[in-house]
Tab-separated table of C-alpha atoms in Angstrom:
chain	number	residue	atom	x	y	z
A	9	MET	CA	0.028	-0.019	0.146
A	10	LYS	CA	2.945	2.653	0.987
A	11	LEU	CA	4.366	1.282	-2.550
A	12	MET	CA	1.196	2.772	-4.153
A	13	PHE	CA	0.912	6.077	-2.864
A	14	ILE	CA	4.695	6.897	-3.267
A	15	PHE	CA	4.127	6.119	-7.071
A	16	SER	CA	1.139	8.303	-7.366
A	17	LEU	CA	3.158	10.903	-5.503
A	18	LEU	CA	5.986	10.943	-7.730
A	19	SER	CA	3.585	11.114	-10.321
A	20	LEU	CA	2.016	13.747	-9.194
A	21	LEU	CA	4.889	15.971	-8.404
A	22	SER	CA	5.605	16.135	-11.576
A	23	PHE	CA	2.001	17.302	-12.329
A	24	SER	CA	2.849	21.092	-11.355
A	25	ALA	CA	5.163	22.278	-13.878
A	26	MET	CA	6.107	21.206	-17.580
A	27	ALA	CA	3.429	21.182	-19.189
A	28	HIS	CA	5.004	23.361	-21.898
A	29	LYS	CA	8.330	23.500	-23.824
A	30	PRO	CA	11.117	24.544	-21.367
A	31	SER	CA	11.823	28.071	-20.716
A	32	ASP	CA	14.520	29.299	-23.167
A	33	SER	CA	15.534	32.434	-24.532
A	34	TYR	CA	17.210	32.978	-28.210
A	35	LEU	CA	20.083	35.556	-28.073
A	36	SER	CA	21.436	36.564	-31.465
A	37	ILE	CA	24.648	38.617	-32.118
A	38	SER	CA	25.955	40.236	-35.271
A	39	ASN	CA	29.566	41.168	-34.913
A	40	GLU	CA	30.421	43.466	-37.753
A	41	ALA	CA	33.352	45.786	-38.178
A	42	GLN	CA	31.305	49.008	-38.409
A	43	GLN	CA	28.852	48.092	-35.356
A	44	SER	CA	28.023	44.912	-33.482
A	45	HIS	CA	23.857	44.370	-32.996
A	46	GLY	CA	21.899	41.881	-31.042
A	47	GLN	CA	18.117	40.750	-31.222
A	48	TRP	CA	16.597	38.903	-27.910
A	49	ASP	CA	13.689	36.495	-27.857
A	50	ILE	CA	12.014	36.352	-24.993
A	51	ALA	CA	9.009	34.314	-24.147
A	52	LEU	CA	5.969	37.088	-22.424
A	53	ARG	CA	5.298	33.722	-20.139
A	54	ASP	CA	8.596	34.209	-18.110
A	55	LEU	CA	8.421	37.727	-18.404
A	56	GLU	CA	5.206	37.702	-17.102
A	57	THR	CA	6.447	35.741	-14.005
A	58	ALA	CA	9.715	37.763	-14.102
A	59	ILE	CA	8.060	41.516	-13.367
A	60	GLY	CA	4.415	41.037	-14.828
A	61	LEU	CA	3.226	42.292	-17.816
A	62	ASP	CA	-0.650	40.986	-17.487
A	63	THR	CA	-1.510	44.192	-15.520
A	64	ASP	CA	-5.500	43.728	-15.657
A	65	ASP	CA	-4.889	40.498	-14.498
A	66	ASP	CA	-7.601	38.925	-16.993
A	67	GLY	CA	-4.801	36.286	-18.293
A	68	GLU	CA	-4.143	37.950	-21.914
A	69	ILE	CA	-0.920	39.842	-22.286
A	70	THR	CA	-2.150	42.340	-24.987
A	71	TRP	CA	-0.052	44.666	-27.351
A	72	GLN	CA	-1.022	47.654	-25.275
A	73	GLU	CA	-0.143	46.541	-21.692
A	74	LEU	CA	3.648	45.404	-23.566
A	75	HIS	CA	4.030	48.422	-25.303
A	76	ALA	CA	3.678	50.086	-22.111
A	77	GLN	CA	6.000	48.718	-20.323
A	78	GLN	CA	8.659	48.290	-22.850
A	79	ALA	CA	11.580	50.275	-21.026
A	80	MET	CA	10.902	48.125	-18.354
A	81	VAL	CA	10.801	45.047	-19.881
A	82	THR	CA	14.399	46.088	-21.750
A	83	ASP	CA	15.602	47.390	-19.058
A	84	TYR	CA	15.235	44.216	-17.415
A	85	ALA	CA	16.845	42.219	-19.951
A	86	LEU	CA	19.834	44.048	-20.681
A	87	ASN	CA	20.514	44.426	-17.206
A	88	ARG	CA	21.260	40.804	-17.447
A	89	LEU	CA	23.703	40.753	-20.016
A	90	VAL	CA	26.837	41.692	-20.162
A	91	ILE	CA	29.316	41.943	-23.242
A	92	SER	CA	32.846	42.551	-22.398
A	93	ASN	CA	35.558	43.681	-25.079
A	94	THR	CA	38.948	43.363	-23.297
A	95	GLU	CA	37.330	43.162	-19.675
A	96	GLN	CA	35.531	46.577	-20.306
A	97	PRO	CA	32.060	46.414	-20.163
A	98	CYS	CA	30.379	47.519	-23.470
A	99	ALA	CA	27.103	49.437	-23.691
A	100	LEU	CA	24.076	47.665	-25.066
A	101	ASN	CA	21.549	50.675	-26.215
A	102	PRO	CA	18.168	49.572	-27.419
A	103	THR	CA	17.357	50.572	-30.576
A	104	ASP	CA	13.893	48.898	-31.224
A	105	PHE	CA	10.814	46.530	-29.796
A	106	LYS	CA	8.576	44.051	-31.423
A	107	VAL	CA	6.817	40.843	-30.773
A	108	ASP	CA	7.375	37.944	-32.270
A	109	GLU	CA	5.292	34.146	-32.282
A	110	HIS	CA	7.712	31.100	-31.753
A	111	SER	CA	6.305	27.689	-31.576
A	112	ASP	CA	5.643	27.995	-28.165
A	113	GLY	CA	3.839	30.910	-28.348
A	114	HIS	CA	4.905	34.892	-28.056
A	115	TYR	CA	8.012	36.712	-27.694
A	116	ALA	CA	9.004	40.344	-26.897
A	117	VAL	CA	11.893	40.697	-29.404
A	118	VAL	CA	14.233	43.559	-27.779
A	119	TYR	CA	17.091	44.876	-30.546
A	120	PHE	CA	20.350	46.429	-29.127
A	121	LYS	CA	23.409	47.947	-30.606
A	122	ILE	CA	26.620	46.917	-29.004
A	123	ASP	CA	29.088	50.055	-27.889
A	124	CYS	CA	32.375	48.691	-27.104
A	125	ALA	CA	35.204	51.525	-25.640
A	126	ASN	CA	38.105	49.316	-26.912
A	127	SER	CA	38.398	47.414	-30.081
A	128	GLY	CA	40.203	43.942	-29.189
A	129	PRO	CA	39.703	40.539	-30.951
A	130	GLN	CA	38.505	38.964	-27.233
A	131	PHE	CA	35.018	39.161	-25.790
A	132	ASN	CA	33.195	37.546	-23.219
A	133	ILE	CA	29.150	37.387	-22.642
A	134	ASN	CA	27.481	37.301	-19.219
A	135	TYR	CA	24.402	35.871	-19.617
A	136	GLN	CA	21.863	36.044	-16.282
A	137	LEU	CA	18.304	36.240	-17.762
A	138	PHE	CA	15.758	33.862	-15.098
A	139	PHE	CA	18.719	32.036	-13.608
A	140	ASP	CA	17.390	33.773	-10.203
A	141	PHE	CA	14.688	31.755	-10.472
A	142	ASP	CA	14.644	29.285	-12.842
A	143	ARG	CA	17.130	27.049	-12.833
A	144	GLN	CA	15.850	25.282	-15.747
A	145	HIS	CA	16.222	27.928	-18.396
A	146	ARG	CA	18.566	27.976	-21.223
A	147	GLY	CA	20.176	30.856	-23.645
A	148	LEU	CA	20.661	29.945	-26.628
A	149	LEU	CA	23.319	31.965	-28.425
A	150	LYS	CA	23.357	32.451	-32.614
A	151	LEU	CA	26.491	34.358	-33.125
A	152	ASN	CA	27.681	35.772	-36.830
A	153	SER	CA	31.218	37.082	-36.653
A	154	ASN	CA	33.949	37.252	-39.224
A	155	ASN	CA	31.404	35.515	-41.539
A	156	SER	CA	31.108	32.737	-38.845
A	157	LEU	CA	28.494	31.248	-37.226
A	158	ILE	CA	28.490	29.871	-34.067
A	159	THR	CA	26.292	28.599	-31.401
A	160	HIS	CA	26.111	28.338	-27.931
A	161	ILE	CA	24.084	27.395	-24.747
A	162	PHE	CA	23.591	29.233	-21.904
A	163	SER	CA	23.068	27.903	-18.373
A	164	PRO	CA	23.258	28.423	-14.754
A	165	GLU	CA	26.311	26.252	-14.332
A	166	GLN	CA	27.619	27.719	-17.823
A	167	PRO	CA	26.663	31.544	-18.113
A	168	ASN	CA	30.052	32.834	-19.262
A	169	TYR	CA	30.703	32.355	-23.725
A	170	GLN	CA	34.244	34.115	-24.827
A	171	PHE	CA	34.817	34.154	-28.336
A	172	ASN	CA	37.604	35.574	-30.310
A	173	VAL	CA	36.177	37.569	-33.322
A	174	ASN	CA	38.305	35.683	-35.941
A	175	THR	CA	37.214	32.223	-34.381
A	176	GLN	CA	35.617	29.840	-37.050
A	177	SER	CA	32.590	27.830	-36.233
A	178	GLN	CA	33.726	24.661	-34.016
A	179	PRO	CA	31.384	21.458	-35.228
A	180	LEU	CA	32.154	19.165	-32.593
A	181	GLN	CA	32.105	22.005	-29.885
A	182	GLU	CA	28.752	22.344	-31.253
A	183	PHE	CA	27.812	18.866	-31.187
A	184	LEU	CA	28.557	17.927	-27.772
A	185	SER	CA	26.640	21.403	-26.305
A	186	PHE	CA	23.660	20.123	-28.616
A	187	SER	CA	23.986	16.681	-27.615
A	188	TYR	CA	23.837	17.606	-23.706
A	189	GLU	CA	20.965	19.613	-23.935
A	190	GLY	CA	19.236	16.660	-25.678
A	191	LEU	CA	20.153	14.783	-22.748
A	192	GLN	CA	18.412	18.060	-20.637
A	193	HIS	CA	15.255	18.332	-23.095
A	194	ILE	CA	14.126	14.611	-22.237
A	195	TRP	CA	15.149	14.767	-18.617
A	196	LYS	CA	12.752	18.209	-18.029
A	197	GLY	CA	10.513	16.769	-21.013
A	198	TYR	CA	7.931	15.228	-18.223
A	199	ASP	CA	4.991	14.205	-21.055
A	200	HIS	CA	8.199	12.162	-23.230
A	201	ILE	CA	9.194	10.415	-20.081
A	202	LEU	CA	5.623	9.723	-18.864
A	203	PHE	CA	4.508	8.288	-22.093
A	204	LEU	CA	7.556	5.884	-22.180
A	205	LEU	CA	6.328	4.902	-18.379
A	206	SER	CA	3.064	4.028	-19.336
A	207	LEU	CA	4.169	1.944	-22.362
A	208	ILE	CA	6.784	-0.421	-20.158
A	209	LEU	CA	4.948	0.061	-16.971
A	210	PRO	CA	3.194	-3.537	-17.765
A	211	ALA	CA	6.458	-4.439	-19.791
A	212	ALA	CA	7.206	-7.643	-16.946
A	213	LEU	CA	3.272	-8.619	-17.035
A	214	LYS	CA	1.222	-10.791	-19.411
A	215	ARG	CA	-2.623	-10.813	-19.751
A	216	ASP	CA	-4.118	-14.523	-19.143
A	217	TYR	CA	-8.416	-14.484	-18.853
A	218	ARG	CA	-8.707	-11.075	-17.921
A	219	GLU	CA	-5.953	-11.049	-14.898
A	220	TRP	CA	-2.138	-9.743	-14.578
A	221	HIS	CA	0.356	-12.421	-14.241
A	222	ALA	CA	4.159	-11.752	-13.646
A	223	LYS	CA	6.307	-12.936	-17.057
A	224	LEU	CA	8.116	-16.174	-16.675
A	225	THR	CA	11.192	-15.420	-18.395
A	226	LEU	CA	13.147	-12.163	-18.368
A	227	ARG	CA	14.068	-12.319	-21.859
A	228	SER	CA	10.497	-11.962	-22.794
A	229	VAL	CA	10.529	-8.726	-20.197
A	230	PHE	CA	13.775	-7.307	-22.448
A	231	THR	CA	12.397	-8.607	-25.781
A	232	ASP	CA	9.119	-6.377	-24.745
A	233	VAL	CA	10.764	-3.222	-23.845
A	234	LEU	CA	13.465	-3.129	-26.518
A	235	LYS	CA	10.114	-3.308	-29.046
A	236	ILE	CA	8.944	-0.295	-27.278
A	237	VAL	CA	11.940	1.644	-27.196
A	238	SER	CA	13.341	0.931	-30.256
A	239	ALA	CA	9.815	1.816	-32.054
A	240	PHE	CA	9.344	5.020	-30.174
A	241	THR	CA	13.531	6.180	-30.631
A	242	LEU	CA	13.210	5.566	-34.808
A	243	ALA	CA	9.524	7.065	-34.919
A	244	HIS	CA	10.708	10.419	-33.257
A	245	SER	CA	14.318	10.563	-34.816
A	246	ILE	CA	12.297	10.672	-38.047
A	247	THR	CA	9.741	13.469	-37.185
A	248	LEU	CA	12.326	15.125	-34.793
A	249	SER	CA	14.994	15.401	-38.254
A	250	LEU	CA	11.866	16.006	-40.901
A	251	THR	CA	10.805	18.754	-38.507
A	252	ALA	CA	13.945	20.456	-37.601
A	253	LEU	CA	14.778	20.621	-41.699
A	254	HIS	CA	11.445	21.981	-42.318
A	255	TYR	CA	9.844	18.974	-44.021
A	256	ILE	CA	7.370	18.543	-41.249
A	257	VAL	CA	5.161	22.098	-40.481
A	258	LEU	CA	2.477	21.121	-37.946
A	259	PRO	CA	0.961	24.280	-35.608
A	260	SER	CA	2.501	23.650	-32.425
A	261	ARG	CA	-0.514	23.269	-30.438
A	262	TRP	CA	-1.486	20.438	-32.817
A	263	VAL	CA	1.527	18.753	-31.472
A	264	GLU	CA	1.446	19.351	-27.855
A	265	SER	CA	-2.108	18.842	-27.664
A	266	ALA	CA	-1.440	14.812	-29.156
A	267	ILE	CA	1.503	14.242	-27.220
A	268	ALA	CA	-0.549	14.638	-23.999
A	269	ALA	CA	-3.402	12.972	-26.067
A	270	SER	CA	-0.594	9.683	-26.082
A	271	VAL	CA	-0.056	10.036	-22.386
A	272	VAL	CA	-3.329	9.956	-21.281
A	273	LEU	CA	-4.444	7.269	-24.222
A	274	ALA	CA	-0.812	5.031	-23.342
A	275	ALA	CA	-1.713	5.522	-19.313
A	276	LEU	CA	-5.680	3.978	-19.861
A	277	ASN	CA	-5.086	1.028	-21.872
A	278	ASN	CA	-3.056	0.010	-18.678
A	279	ILE	CA	-6.301	0.422	-17.033
A	280	PHE	CA	-8.350	-0.901	-19.576
A	281	PRO	CA	-6.106	-3.495	-21.279
A	282	ARG	CA	-7.440	-3.802	-24.766
A	283	PHE	CA	-4.259	-3.000	-26.615
A	284	MET	CA	-1.268	-4.386	-25.129
A	285	ALA	CA	-0.228	-6.761	-27.744
A	286	GLN	CA	-0.041	-3.606	-29.345
A	287	ARG	CA	2.037	-1.381	-27.879
A	288	THR	CA	5.275	-1.193	-30.022
A	289	TRP	CA	2.688	-0.415	-32.811
A	290	PHE	CA	1.080	2.377	-30.180
A	291	ALA	CA	4.897	3.480	-29.248
A	292	PHE	CA	6.182	4.202	-33.144
A	293	GLY	CA	2.563	5.940	-34.077
A	294	PHE	CA	3.300	8.218	-30.927
A	295	GLY	CA	6.638	8.859	-31.253
A	296	LEU	CA	6.245	10.420	-34.690
A	297	ILE	CA	3.877	12.655	-32.783
A	298	HIS	CA	6.635	13.515	-30.152
A	299	GLY	CA	9.313	13.823	-32.453
A	300	MET	CA	7.975	17.200	-33.891
A	301	GLY	CA	7.373	18.409	-30.250
A	302	ILE	CA	11.159	17.817	-29.660
A	303	ALA	CA	12.188	19.478	-32.498
A	304	GLY	CA	10.860	22.684	-31.192
A	305	VAL	CA	14.221	24.079	-29.610
A	306	LEU	CA	15.752	23.609	-33.034
A	307	LEU	CA	13.499	25.071	-35.088
A	308	ASP	CA	13.474	28.023	-32.661
A	309	LEU	CA	16.981	28.568	-32.889
A	310	GLY	CA	16.952	29.806	-36.458
A	311	LEU	CA	19.836	27.587	-37.546
A	312	PRO	CA	20.681	27.261	-41.382
A	313	ASP	CA	21.060	23.680	-42.507
A	314	THR	CA	24.533	23.451	-42.353
A	315	HIS	CA	24.423	24.080	-38.694
A	316	ARG	CA	21.418	22.892	-37.758
A	317	LEU	CA	22.487	19.217	-39.293
A	318	TYR	CA	25.403	19.512	-36.231
A	319	GLY	CA	22.819	20.460	-33.631
A	320	LEU	CA	20.256	18.176	-34.807
A	321	LEU	CA	22.800	14.649	-34.502
A	322	GLY	CA	24.520	15.815	-31.258
A	323	PHE	CA	20.118	16.875	-29.714
A	324	ASN	CA	18.890	13.341	-30.979
A	325	LEU	CA	21.846	11.412	-29.508
A	326	GLY	CA	21.108	13.404	-26.112
A	327	VAL	CA	17.497	12.873	-26.165
A	328	GLU	CA	18.668	8.974	-27.156
A	329	ALA	CA	20.917	8.674	-24.196
A	330	GLY	CA	18.728	10.197	-21.760
A	331	GLN	CA	15.551	8.045	-22.677
A	332	LEU	CA	18.352	5.488	-22.196
A	333	LEU	CA	19.092	5.777	-18.849
A	334	ILE	CA	15.217	6.546	-17.748
A	335	VAL	CA	14.629	3.190	-19.116
A	336	SER	CA	17.400	1.642	-17.345
A	337	ALA	CA	17.028	3.196	-14.226
A	338	LEU	CA	13.039	2.235	-13.927
A	339	LEU	CA	13.069	-1.225	-15.305
A	340	PRO	CA	14.607	-3.062	-13.093
A	341	LEU	CA	12.559	-1.608	-10.357
A	342	ILE	CA	9.502	-2.618	-12.233
A	343	ILE	CA	10.730	-6.005	-12.469
A	344	VAL	CA	10.984	-6.592	-8.850
A	345	LEU	CA	7.715	-5.015	-8.118
A	346	SER	CA	5.952	-7.015	-10.839
A	347	ARG	CA	6.823	-9.997	-9.014
A	348	ARG	CA	4.675	-8.720	-6.152
A	349	ASP	CA	0.815	-9.677	-6.084
A	350	TYR	CA	-0.242	-6.039	-5.733
A	351	TYR	CA	1.732	-4.642	-7.846
A	352	ALA	CA	-1.131	-4.759	-10.715
A	353	LYS	CA	-3.974	-3.606	-8.503
A	354	TYR	CA	-1.573	-1.088	-5.896
A	355	ILE	CA	1.166	0.215	-8.127
A	356	LEU	CA	0.415	-0.292	-11.913
A	357	LYS	CA	-3.559	1.247	-12.014
A	358	PRO	CA	-3.050	4.041	-9.580
A	359	ALA	CA	0.078	5.345	-11.162
A	360	SER	CA	-1.538	4.853	-14.444
A	361	SER	CA	-4.611	6.645	-12.977
A	362	GLY	CA	-1.719	9.591	-11.842
A	363	ILE	CA	-0.726	9.436	-15.419
A	364	ILE	CA	-3.795	10.144	-17.061
A	365	THR	CA	-4.868	13.036	-14.551
A	366	ILE	CA	-1.608	14.785	-15.480
A	367	GLY	CA	-2.207	14.074	-19.422
A	368	MET	CA	-5.859	15.037	-18.964
A	369	ILE	CA	-4.712	18.466	-17.646
A	370	TRP	CA	-1.861	18.820	-20.459
A	371	LEU	CA	-4.582	18.230	-22.702
A	372	LEU	CA	-6.924	21.107	-21.705
A	373	GLU	CA	-4.418	23.359	-21.159
A	374	ARG	CA	-3.046	23.404	-24.039
A	375	SER	CA	-5.882	22.792	-26.720
A	376	LEU	CA	-8.132	25.251	-24.824
A	377	ASP	CA	-4.482	27.749	-24.531
A	378	PHE	CA	-4.880	28.622	-20.711
A	379	GLN	CA	-2.979	27.023	-17.511
A	380	VAL	CA	-3.898	25.478	-14.381
């Protein structure tokens, strides 16, 4: 009984957030001989959390509300970004302010010019946006310098980035950076984890005469999980690639809603086991949808095709590694617990019920565009 409560509690704890794409901002810097410029795309939902933009508390941030607080938004952002040249901070002077739409909603776009007193080749960027209250936030940098494009990901652990204006693009470093980010993404993407968890929860059981029984051999358990994970990996790799390369373009809300629906249906199948033998096809079919959702980070970064390939390969590799770690950690526990008589009644069904509850709320939030 205690295990049942622990499993349900762990499920419900993850419900509090992560119903949407993790927090990212997109910083583009163009380093030119005469004048350097910057563009910073920051999610309105993150700004609302940080400084409050919805002045009439009606749940909507209008252009009038945003425009009225333009100076506050600009100051808030630029005070958390330091660009230094030979250890002297450069002046960041705002030049324009707009709104743009990304895959996960509307973003304020702050344009600024960079005025440095010195002209040395060595620069340092210190990024601190939202790190004081959101340790999961990431700043995705796209730097154009000397006809070379460089990418980098800022995090609370890595808020600084140094570059030389004469440095050429570093594909290996970018590949490793995106691999790490892919690993982080799958850990933070609770909808992908819950979908996979729903599929492997009954992996050590078989259904005979409307009763659950533990499978007799570990080989049958591992074979079942291998099929599911392989199908999910293959499917989301296909659509992740096609979406990141712009061969598939679907509205973000449809994709995110379908992902939430897949979580509900996968968990529902554990309570009303009508399609247990088809879980591999389940994993493949809905894996195609999950791949489109995972591609959002790469799409919003706006990389050219050559650099997108580095990012795509690295990001996908990180996602697979993260997924493998999750399954490796959960499967032994599932196998051990499934040998207990209470597993099906007090763990499988309650955990699946918790997942259904979370998935339903995500589905309502994403399809109706509101947040509980």
